[in-house]
Short mmCIF file of C-alpha atoms and ligand atoms in Angstrom, two decimals:
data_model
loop_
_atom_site.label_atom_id
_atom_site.label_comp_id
_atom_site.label_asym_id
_atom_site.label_seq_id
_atom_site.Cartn_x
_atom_site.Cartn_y
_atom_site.Cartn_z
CA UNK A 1129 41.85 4.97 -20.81
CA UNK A 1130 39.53 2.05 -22.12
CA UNK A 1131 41.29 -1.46 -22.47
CA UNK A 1132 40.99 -1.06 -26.37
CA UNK A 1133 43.61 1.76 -25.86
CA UNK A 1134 45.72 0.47 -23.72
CA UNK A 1135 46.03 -2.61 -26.08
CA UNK A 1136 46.52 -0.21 -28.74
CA UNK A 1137 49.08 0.97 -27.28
CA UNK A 1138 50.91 -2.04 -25.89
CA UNK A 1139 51.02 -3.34 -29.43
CA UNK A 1140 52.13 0.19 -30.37
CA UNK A 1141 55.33 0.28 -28.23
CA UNK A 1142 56.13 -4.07 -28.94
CA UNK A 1143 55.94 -2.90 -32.50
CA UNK A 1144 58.61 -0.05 -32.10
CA UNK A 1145 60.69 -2.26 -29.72
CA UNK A 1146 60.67 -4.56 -32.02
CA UNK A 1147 61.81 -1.74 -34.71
CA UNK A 1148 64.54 -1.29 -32.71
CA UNK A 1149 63.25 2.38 -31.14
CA UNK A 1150 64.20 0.93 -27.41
CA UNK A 1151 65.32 4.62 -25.77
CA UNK A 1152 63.35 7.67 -25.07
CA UNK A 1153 64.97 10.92 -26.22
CA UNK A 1154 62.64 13.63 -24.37
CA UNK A 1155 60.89 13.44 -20.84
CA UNK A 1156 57.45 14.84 -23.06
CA UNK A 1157 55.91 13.37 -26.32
CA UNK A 1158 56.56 15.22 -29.15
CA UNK A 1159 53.03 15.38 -31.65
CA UNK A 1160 55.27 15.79 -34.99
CA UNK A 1161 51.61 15.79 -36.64
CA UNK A 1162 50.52 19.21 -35.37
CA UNK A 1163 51.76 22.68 -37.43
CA UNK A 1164 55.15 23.93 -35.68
CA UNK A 1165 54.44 26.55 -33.59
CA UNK A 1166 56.48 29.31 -34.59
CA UNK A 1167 56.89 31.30 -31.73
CA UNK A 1168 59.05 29.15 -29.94
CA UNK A 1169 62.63 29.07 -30.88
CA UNK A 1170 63.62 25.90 -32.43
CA UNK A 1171 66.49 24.46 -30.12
CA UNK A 1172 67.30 21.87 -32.53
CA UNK A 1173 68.94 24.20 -35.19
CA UNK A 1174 72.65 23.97 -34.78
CA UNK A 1175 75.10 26.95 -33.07
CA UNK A 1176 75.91 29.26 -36.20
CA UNK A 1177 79.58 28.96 -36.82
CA UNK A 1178 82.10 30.89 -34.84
CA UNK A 1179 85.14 32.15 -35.95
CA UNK A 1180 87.30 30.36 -33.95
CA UNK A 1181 88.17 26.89 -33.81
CA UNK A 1182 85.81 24.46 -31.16
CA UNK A 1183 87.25 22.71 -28.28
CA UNK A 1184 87.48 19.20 -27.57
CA UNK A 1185 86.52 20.26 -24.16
CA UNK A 1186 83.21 21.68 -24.99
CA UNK A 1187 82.79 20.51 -28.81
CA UNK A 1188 80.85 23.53 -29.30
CA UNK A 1189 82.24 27.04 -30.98
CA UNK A 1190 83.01 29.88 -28.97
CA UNK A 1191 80.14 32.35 -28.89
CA UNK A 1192 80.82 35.32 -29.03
CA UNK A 1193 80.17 37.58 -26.50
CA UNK A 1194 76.99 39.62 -27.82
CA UNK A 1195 75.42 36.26 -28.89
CA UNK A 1196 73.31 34.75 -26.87
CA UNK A 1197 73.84 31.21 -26.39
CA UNK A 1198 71.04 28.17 -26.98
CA UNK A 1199 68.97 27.54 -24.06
CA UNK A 1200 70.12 24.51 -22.24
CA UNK A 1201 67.42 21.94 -21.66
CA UNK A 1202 68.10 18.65 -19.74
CA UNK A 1203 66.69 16.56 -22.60
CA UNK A 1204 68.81 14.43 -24.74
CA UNK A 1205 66.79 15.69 -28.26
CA UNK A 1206 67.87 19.26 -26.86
CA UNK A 1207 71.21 18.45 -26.23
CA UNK A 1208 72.01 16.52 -29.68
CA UNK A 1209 70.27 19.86 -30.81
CA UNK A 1210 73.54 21.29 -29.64
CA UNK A 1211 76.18 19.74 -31.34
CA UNK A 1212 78.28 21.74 -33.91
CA UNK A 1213 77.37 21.76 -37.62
CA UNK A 1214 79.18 18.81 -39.09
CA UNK A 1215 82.02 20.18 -40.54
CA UNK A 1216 83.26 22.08 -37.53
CA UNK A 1217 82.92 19.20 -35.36
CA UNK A 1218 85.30 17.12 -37.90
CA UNK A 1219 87.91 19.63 -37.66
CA UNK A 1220 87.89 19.74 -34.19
CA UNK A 1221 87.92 16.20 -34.14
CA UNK A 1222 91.09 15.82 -36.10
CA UNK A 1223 92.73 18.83 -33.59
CA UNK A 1224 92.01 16.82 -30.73
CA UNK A 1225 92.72 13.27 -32.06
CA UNK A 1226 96.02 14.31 -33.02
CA UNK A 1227 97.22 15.57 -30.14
CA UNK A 1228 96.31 12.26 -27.89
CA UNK A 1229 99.82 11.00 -27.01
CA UNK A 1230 98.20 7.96 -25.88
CA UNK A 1231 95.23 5.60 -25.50
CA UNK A 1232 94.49 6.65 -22.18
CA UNK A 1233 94.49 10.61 -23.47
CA UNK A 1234 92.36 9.87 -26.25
CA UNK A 1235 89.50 8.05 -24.45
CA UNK A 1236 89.70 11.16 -21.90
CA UNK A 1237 89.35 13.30 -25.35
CA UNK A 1238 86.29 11.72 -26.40
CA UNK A 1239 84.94 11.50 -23.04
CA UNK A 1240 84.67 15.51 -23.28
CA UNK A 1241 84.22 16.06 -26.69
CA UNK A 1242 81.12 17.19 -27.45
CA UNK A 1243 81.08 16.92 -31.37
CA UNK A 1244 78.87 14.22 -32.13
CA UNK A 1245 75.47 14.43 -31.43
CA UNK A 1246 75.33 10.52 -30.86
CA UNK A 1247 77.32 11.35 -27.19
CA UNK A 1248 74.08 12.99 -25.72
CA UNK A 1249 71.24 10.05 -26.70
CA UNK A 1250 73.60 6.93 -25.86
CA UNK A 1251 74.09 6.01 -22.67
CA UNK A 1252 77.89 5.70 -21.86
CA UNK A 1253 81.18 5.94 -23.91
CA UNK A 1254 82.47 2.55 -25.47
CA UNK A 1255 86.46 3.17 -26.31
CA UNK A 1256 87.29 -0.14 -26.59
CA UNK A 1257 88.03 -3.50 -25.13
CA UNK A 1258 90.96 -5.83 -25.06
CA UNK A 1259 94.88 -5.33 -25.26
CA UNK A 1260 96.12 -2.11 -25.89
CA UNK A 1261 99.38 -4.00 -26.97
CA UNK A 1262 97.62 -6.40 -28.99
CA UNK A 1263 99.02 -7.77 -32.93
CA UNK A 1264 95.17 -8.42 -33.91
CA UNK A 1265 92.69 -5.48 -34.15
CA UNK A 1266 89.44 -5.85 -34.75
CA UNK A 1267 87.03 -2.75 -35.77
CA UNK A 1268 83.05 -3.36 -35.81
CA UNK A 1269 80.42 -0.52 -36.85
CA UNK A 1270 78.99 0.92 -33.45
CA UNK A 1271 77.83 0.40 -30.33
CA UNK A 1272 74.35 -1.75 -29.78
CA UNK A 1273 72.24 -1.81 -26.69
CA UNK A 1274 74.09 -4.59 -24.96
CA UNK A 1275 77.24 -2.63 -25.42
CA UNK A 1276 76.15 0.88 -24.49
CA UNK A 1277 74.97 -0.78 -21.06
CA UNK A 1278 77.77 -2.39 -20.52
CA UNK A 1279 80.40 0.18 -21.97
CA UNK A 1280 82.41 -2.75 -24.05
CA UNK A 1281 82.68 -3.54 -27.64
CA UNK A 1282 80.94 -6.61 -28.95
CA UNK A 1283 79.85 -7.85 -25.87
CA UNK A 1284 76.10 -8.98 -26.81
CA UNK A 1285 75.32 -12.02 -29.49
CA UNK A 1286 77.33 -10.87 -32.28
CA UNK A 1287 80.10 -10.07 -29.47
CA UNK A 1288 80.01 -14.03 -28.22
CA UNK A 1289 79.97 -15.21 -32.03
CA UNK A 1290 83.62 -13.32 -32.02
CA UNK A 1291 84.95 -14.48 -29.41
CA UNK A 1292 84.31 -18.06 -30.90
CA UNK A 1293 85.47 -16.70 -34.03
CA UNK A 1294 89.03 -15.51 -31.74
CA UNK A 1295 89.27 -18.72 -30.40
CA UNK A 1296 89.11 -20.28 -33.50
CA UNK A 1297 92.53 -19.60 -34.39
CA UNK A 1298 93.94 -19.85 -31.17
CA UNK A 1299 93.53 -16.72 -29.70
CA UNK A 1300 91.75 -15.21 -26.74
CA UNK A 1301 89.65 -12.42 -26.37
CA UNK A 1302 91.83 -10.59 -24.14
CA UNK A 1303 95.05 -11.25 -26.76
CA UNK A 1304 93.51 -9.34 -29.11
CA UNK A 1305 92.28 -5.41 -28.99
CA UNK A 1306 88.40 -4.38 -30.32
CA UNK A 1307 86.66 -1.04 -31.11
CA UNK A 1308 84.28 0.21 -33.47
CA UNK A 1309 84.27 3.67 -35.81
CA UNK A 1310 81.89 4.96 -33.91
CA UNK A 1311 82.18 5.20 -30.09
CA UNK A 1312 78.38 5.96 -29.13
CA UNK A 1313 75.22 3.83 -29.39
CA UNK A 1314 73.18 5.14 -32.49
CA UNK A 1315 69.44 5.57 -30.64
CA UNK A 1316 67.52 2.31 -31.94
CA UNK A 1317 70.96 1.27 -33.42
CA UNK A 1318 70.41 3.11 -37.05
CA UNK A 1319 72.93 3.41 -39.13
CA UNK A 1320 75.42 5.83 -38.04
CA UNK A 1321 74.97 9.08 -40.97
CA UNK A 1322 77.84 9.79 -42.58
CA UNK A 1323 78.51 12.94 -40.89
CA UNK A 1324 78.60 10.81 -37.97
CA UNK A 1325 80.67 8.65 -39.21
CA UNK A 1326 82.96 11.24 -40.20
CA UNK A 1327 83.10 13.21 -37.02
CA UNK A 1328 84.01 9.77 -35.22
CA UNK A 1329 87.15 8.89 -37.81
CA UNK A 1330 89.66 10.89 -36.74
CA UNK A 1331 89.42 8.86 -33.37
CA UNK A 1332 89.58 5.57 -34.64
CA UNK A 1333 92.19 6.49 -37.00
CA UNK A 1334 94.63 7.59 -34.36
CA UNK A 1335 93.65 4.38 -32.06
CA UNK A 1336 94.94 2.18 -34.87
CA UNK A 1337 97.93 4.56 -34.95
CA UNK A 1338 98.17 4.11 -31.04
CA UNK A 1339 97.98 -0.11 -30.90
CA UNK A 1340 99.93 -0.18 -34.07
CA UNK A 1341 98.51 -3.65 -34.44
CA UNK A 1342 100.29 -6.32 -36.58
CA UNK A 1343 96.84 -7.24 -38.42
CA UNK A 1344 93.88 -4.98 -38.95
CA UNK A 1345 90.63 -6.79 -39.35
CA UNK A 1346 87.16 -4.31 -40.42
CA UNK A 1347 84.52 -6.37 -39.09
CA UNK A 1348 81.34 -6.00 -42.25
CA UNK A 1349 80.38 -3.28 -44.83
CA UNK A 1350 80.61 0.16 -42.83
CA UNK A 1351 83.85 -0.17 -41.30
CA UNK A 1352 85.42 -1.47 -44.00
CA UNK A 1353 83.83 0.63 -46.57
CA UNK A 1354 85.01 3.75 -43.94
CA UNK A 1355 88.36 2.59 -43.24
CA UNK A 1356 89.85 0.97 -45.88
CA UNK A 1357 88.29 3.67 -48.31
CA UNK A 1358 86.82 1.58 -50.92
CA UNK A 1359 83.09 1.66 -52.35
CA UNK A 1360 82.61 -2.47 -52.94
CA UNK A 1361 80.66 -4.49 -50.89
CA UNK A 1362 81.94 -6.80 -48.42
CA UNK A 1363 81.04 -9.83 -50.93
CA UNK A 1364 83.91 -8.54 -52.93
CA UNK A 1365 86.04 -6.97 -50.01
CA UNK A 1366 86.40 -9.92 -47.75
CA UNK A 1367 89.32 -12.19 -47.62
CA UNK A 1368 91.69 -9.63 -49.63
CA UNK A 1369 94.62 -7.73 -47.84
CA UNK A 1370 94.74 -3.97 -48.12
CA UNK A 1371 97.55 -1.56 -46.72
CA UNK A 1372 96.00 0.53 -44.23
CA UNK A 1373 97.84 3.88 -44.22
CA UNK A 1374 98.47 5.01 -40.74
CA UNK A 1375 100.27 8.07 -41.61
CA UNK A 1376 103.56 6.82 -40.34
CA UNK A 1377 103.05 2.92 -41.40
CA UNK A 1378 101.41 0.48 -43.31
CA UNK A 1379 98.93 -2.14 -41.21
CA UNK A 1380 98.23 -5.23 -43.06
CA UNK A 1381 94.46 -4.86 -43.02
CA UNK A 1382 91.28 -7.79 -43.93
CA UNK A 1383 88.09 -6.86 -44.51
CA UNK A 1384 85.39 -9.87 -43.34
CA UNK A 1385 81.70 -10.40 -42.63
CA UNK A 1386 80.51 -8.74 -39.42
CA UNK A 1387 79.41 -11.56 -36.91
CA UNK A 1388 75.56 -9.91 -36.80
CA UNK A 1389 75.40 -11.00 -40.07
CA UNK A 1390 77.02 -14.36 -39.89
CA UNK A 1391 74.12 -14.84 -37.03
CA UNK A 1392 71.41 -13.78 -39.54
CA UNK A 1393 73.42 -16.18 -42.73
CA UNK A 1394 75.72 -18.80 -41.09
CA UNK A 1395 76.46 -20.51 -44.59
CA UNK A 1396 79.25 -17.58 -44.87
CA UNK A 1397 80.93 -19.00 -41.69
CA UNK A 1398 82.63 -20.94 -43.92
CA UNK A 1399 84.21 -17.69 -45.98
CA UNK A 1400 84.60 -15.74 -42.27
CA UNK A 1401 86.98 -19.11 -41.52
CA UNK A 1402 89.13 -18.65 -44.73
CA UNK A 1403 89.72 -15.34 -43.71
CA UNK A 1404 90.30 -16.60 -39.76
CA UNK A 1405 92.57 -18.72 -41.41
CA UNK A 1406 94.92 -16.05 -43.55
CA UNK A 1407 95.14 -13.97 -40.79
CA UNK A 1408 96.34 -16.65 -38.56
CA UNK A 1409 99.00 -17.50 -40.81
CA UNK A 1410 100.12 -13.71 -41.73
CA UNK A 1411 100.36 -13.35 -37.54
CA UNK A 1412 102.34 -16.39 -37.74
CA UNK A 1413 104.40 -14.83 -40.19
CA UNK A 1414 105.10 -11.90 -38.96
CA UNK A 1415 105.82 -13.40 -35.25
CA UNK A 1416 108.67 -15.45 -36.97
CA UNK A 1417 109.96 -12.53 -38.75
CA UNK A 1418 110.34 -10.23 -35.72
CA UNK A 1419 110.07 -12.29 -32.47
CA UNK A 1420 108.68 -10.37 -29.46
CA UNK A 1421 108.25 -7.20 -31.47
CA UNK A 1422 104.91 -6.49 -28.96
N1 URA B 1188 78.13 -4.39 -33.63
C1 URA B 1188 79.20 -3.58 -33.80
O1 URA B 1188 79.53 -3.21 -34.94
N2 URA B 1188 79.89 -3.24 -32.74
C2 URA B 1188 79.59 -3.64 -31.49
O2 URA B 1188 80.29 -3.26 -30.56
C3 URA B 1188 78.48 -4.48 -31.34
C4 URA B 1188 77.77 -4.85 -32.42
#
């Protein structure tokens, strides 16, 4: 290799880095440039559909006995490759989410299910940090590299910015209970799709259900777009007070700016503190009206 090359590609790989594009997904390079070579079976088309329902266990459909299953490769790529067609997947994930009895039950759910094709490129699980018995709830997007390493929510910049944010109304990090919609690290952190997305919901749903907080706070556009199931932006979202519909109860639920993006445009600190500031006071509220309801 001459030294132009190896600049090349130095530059090459601080570009993609920079991009975001920080995890391999195959051991081998994949020339997406050359014509597909047909005679190889494509291991990144999706199980056909089975006939009965998939496990949480497994995440994939039964196959039935005459069909031959995918070949199993020890790559990530092949893996996702694996994952049940969308709508499957979301079925199963409401089957299993419902039946978790408890917070402990549903992490060991989505440690086996196999649903989401996100599971096989991140690195580890994050369920969720915090206390399980907490009156604040806090819900952020996904999963970036500092958290899939470390298997915690919000635990890199954005995650320090919140905890100031916590403290700023008097709280501690460990008062309060913090997940995101989706559980796995998207690779490069892109935007979860929205079959992602919609595969993870059924979890978060019933973990809201589970810690029955007091206060439900969506931290930026995706999670409160996703949970509180409304199409405006978080300019016009934040700072307003939605019911969030457990199935059994209504949460008291604020929608405010994510803290990534109060790092990017700190002038909306000062809205992200109005909102600090109503949920404070509802908590207060609410602890007069029922004293040591938690
Ligand atoms: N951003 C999120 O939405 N969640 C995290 O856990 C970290 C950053």
């Amino acid at each position: 290799m001459t030294s132009d090359h190896a600049t090349t590609i130095r530059e090459l790989l601080a570009f993609y880095l920079e991009a975001g594009i920080d995890c391999a997904l195959g051991d081998e390079p994949v020339d997406r440039l050359c014509a597909p070579d047909l005679a190889t079976p494509n291991i990144a088309t999706p199980a056909p559909a089975s006939d009965g329902p998939i496990t949480a266990k497994t995440g994939t459909a039964p196959v039935a006995a005459t069909r031959q299953p995918p070949p199993r490769t020890t790559t990530a790529a092949a893996r996702a490759g694996i994952a049940p067609p969308p709508d499957i997947a979301i079925e199963s994930a409401r089957e299993a989410a419902r039946t978790a009895p408890s917070l402990e039950a549903l992490r060991t759910l989505l440690e086996s299910f196999d649903g989401c094709a996100l599971k096989f490129t991140a690195s580890r699980l994050v369920f969720a940090d915090g206390n399980p018995r907490a009156r604040l709830m806090f819900v952020g997007e996904a999963p970036g590299r500092d958290e899939d390493i470390e298997g915690l929510p919000f635990v890199g910049r954005s995650g320090q910015l919140l905890n100031r944010m916590i403290a700023a109304i008097g709280l501690k990090r460990g008062d309060v209970y913090i997940a995101n919609v989706i559980p796995w690290r998207p690779p490069g952190n892109r935007t979860p799709t929205p079959q992602e997305t919609q595969i993870c919901l059924p979890f978060i749903r019933r973990q809201i259900e589970l810690v029955n907080p007091d206060v439900l706070v969506t931290l930026g556009n995706p999670s409160t777009q996703t949970l509180l199931e409304t199409r405006e932006g978080i300019m016009k979202t934040r700072g307003r007070w939605f019911d969030y519909d457990t199935g059994t109860r209504a949460i008291r639920a604020m929608a405010t700016f994510h803290p990534a993006y109060l790092l990017r445009s700190p002038s909306y600190k000062r809205m992200a503190w109005l909102d600090l500031r109503a949920i404070a006071k509802v908590l207060e509220d609410k602890a007069l009206e029922q004293p040591a309801s938690k």
